[in-house]
Amino acid sequence: MKLPKLQDLNNERFLNEAFSPEKNTQWIRATRLRRNVYLVLFLTGIACIFVTAFAQRYLLMVLSLFLAVLSLVVMTKYDTQLYFLTKLKLREPEQEEGPIP
């Protein structure tokens, strides 16, 4: 599967493909993968903060803090995109309710 390019959440291509069932699942997989990569970077940054604090390397501690904050911000973007993609999934025809009497 080829991952889509990094683009803005509100672009025309994303909004057109988000309602297509097969494209929606591809976007969900790609977004989940990217979110997990940035989650690992965030956890690595947090672990590095403690390691460098115990080693008294303050410059490395500040750089690790920068890595953790930056990866948290990007991870939040992908988490929001994943939330909206899961909410946009189309219902199956047999799950649709009939008209309200």
Tab-separated table of C-alpha atoms in Angstrom:
chain	number	residue	atom	x	y	z
A	1	MET	CA	0.000	0.000	0.000
A	2	LYS	CA	1.348	3.377	-0.961
A	3	LEU	CA	0.891	5.931	1.798
A	4	PRO	CA	-0.744	9.208	0.814
A	5	LYS	CA	1.420	12.292	0.899
A	6	LEU	CA	1.414	14.483	3.969
A	7	GLN	CA	-1.318	17.021	3.299
A	8	ASP	CA	-3.676	19.317	5.109
A	9	LEU	CA	-6.679	17.645	6.739
A	10	ASN	CA	-9.214	19.868	4.968
A	11	ASN	CA	-7.985	19.546	1.403
A	12	GLU	CA	-10.305	18.534	-1.430
A	13	ARG	CA	-8.664	15.157	-2.099
A	14	PHE	CA	-9.009	14.050	1.519
A	15	LEU	CA	-12.645	15.099	1.724
A	16	ASN	CA	-13.504	13.298	-1.536
A	17	GLU	CA	-11.723	10.082	-0.574
A	18	ALA	CA	-12.854	9.998	3.057
A	19	PHE	CA	-16.402	9.038	2.081
A	20	SER	CA	-15.318	6.181	-0.214
A	21	PRO	CA	-15.323	2.906	1.790
A	22	GLU	CA	-12.095	1.451	0.339
A	23	LYS	CA	-10.215	4.759	0.400
A	24	ASN	CA	-11.462	5.409	3.926
A	25	THR	CA	-9.914	2.171	5.183
A	26	GLN	CA	-6.650	2.998	3.393
A	27	TRP	CA	-6.585	6.450	4.993
A	28	ILE	CA	-7.323	4.901	8.401
A	29	ARG	CA	-4.452	2.419	8.053
A	30	ALA	CA	-2.015	5.102	6.888
A	31	THR	CA	-3.076	7.516	9.627
A	32	ARG	CA	-2.852	4.860	12.334
A	33	LEU	CA	0.662	3.930	11.176
A	34	ARG	CA	1.843	7.534	11.233
A	35	ARG	CA	0.239	8.181	14.615
A	36	ASN	CA	1.977	5.135	16.084
A	37	VAL	CA	5.356	6.244	14.701
A	38	TYR	CA	5.003	9.623	16.393
A	39	LEU	CA	3.772	7.928	19.578
A	40	VAL	CA	6.985	5.892	19.682
A	41	LEU	CA	9.016	9.078	19.128
A	42	PHE	CA	7.127	10.758	21.970
A	43	LEU	CA	7.756	7.869	24.367
A	44	THR	CA	11.406	7.763	23.321
A	45	GLY	CA	11.718	11.487	23.994
A	46	ILE	CA	10.189	11.085	27.459
A	47	ALA	CA	12.547	8.193	28.258
A	48	CYS	CA	15.530	10.230	27.035
A	49	ILE	CA	14.546	13.118	29.305
A	50	PHE	CA	14.895	10.909	32.383
A	51	VAL	CA	18.118	9.268	31.201
A	52	THR	CA	19.774	12.596	30.418
A	53	ALA	CA	18.512	14.146	33.669
A	54	PHE	CA	20.171	11.381	35.695
A	55	ALA	CA	23.362	11.788	33.641
A	56	GLN	CA	23.232	15.562	34.216
A	57	ARG	CA	23.349	16.378	30.507
A	58	TYR	CA	21.079	19.399	30.463
A	59	LEU	CA	21.444	20.295	26.790
A	60	LEU	CA	20.476	16.780	25.757
A	61	MET	CA	17.589	16.913	28.209
A	62	VAL	CA	16.263	20.090	26.576
A	63	LEU	CA	16.661	18.550	23.109
A	64	SER	CA	14.801	15.430	24.279
A	65	LEU	CA	12.042	17.654	25.627
A	66	PHE	CA	11.847	19.366	22.233
A	67	LEU	CA	11.583	15.960	20.507
A	68	ALA	CA	8.823	14.868	22.876
A	69	VAL	CA	6.788	18.062	22.476
A	70	LEU	CA	7.136	18.160	18.699
A	71	SER	CA	6.176	14.515	18.276
A	72	LEU	CA	3.205	15.008	20.639
A	73	VAL	CA	1.908	17.876	18.511
A	74	VAL	CA	2.207	15.889	15.271
A	75	MET	CA	0.741	12.776	16.913
A	76	THR	CA	-2.274	14.825	18.035
A	77	LYS	CA	-2.863	15.927	14.434
A	78	TYR	CA	-2.931	12.329	13.239
A	79	ASP	CA	-5.052	11.246	16.196
A	80	THR	CA	-7.628	13.891	15.294
A	81	GLN	CA	-7.554	12.810	11.650
A	82	LEU	CA	-8.032	9.172	12.705
A	83	TYR	CA	-10.991	10.127	14.897
A	84	PHE	CA	-12.743	11.901	12.030
A	85	LEU	CA	-12.010	9.083	9.580
A	86	THR	CA	-13.563	6.506	11.877
A	87	LYS	CA	-16.613	8.726	12.342
A	88	LEU	CA	-16.974	9.184	8.573
A	89	LYS	CA	-17.183	5.486	7.829
A	90	LEU	CA	-20.295	4.762	5.833
A	91	ARG	CA	-22.939	2.523	7.346
A	92	GLU	CA	-23.631	-0.858	5.851
A	93	PRO	CA	-26.982	-0.976	3.975
A	94	GLU	CA	-28.459	-3.591	6.351
A	95	GLN	CA	-27.651	-1.420	9.385
A	96	GLU	CA	-29.619	1.551	8.075
A	97	GLU	CA	-32.784	2.294	9.974
A	98	GLY	CA	-36.111	2.697	8.254
A	99	PRO	CA	-38.149	5.887	8.230
A	100	ILE	CA	-39.363	7.122	11.583
A	101	PRO	CA	-43.165	6.657	11.855
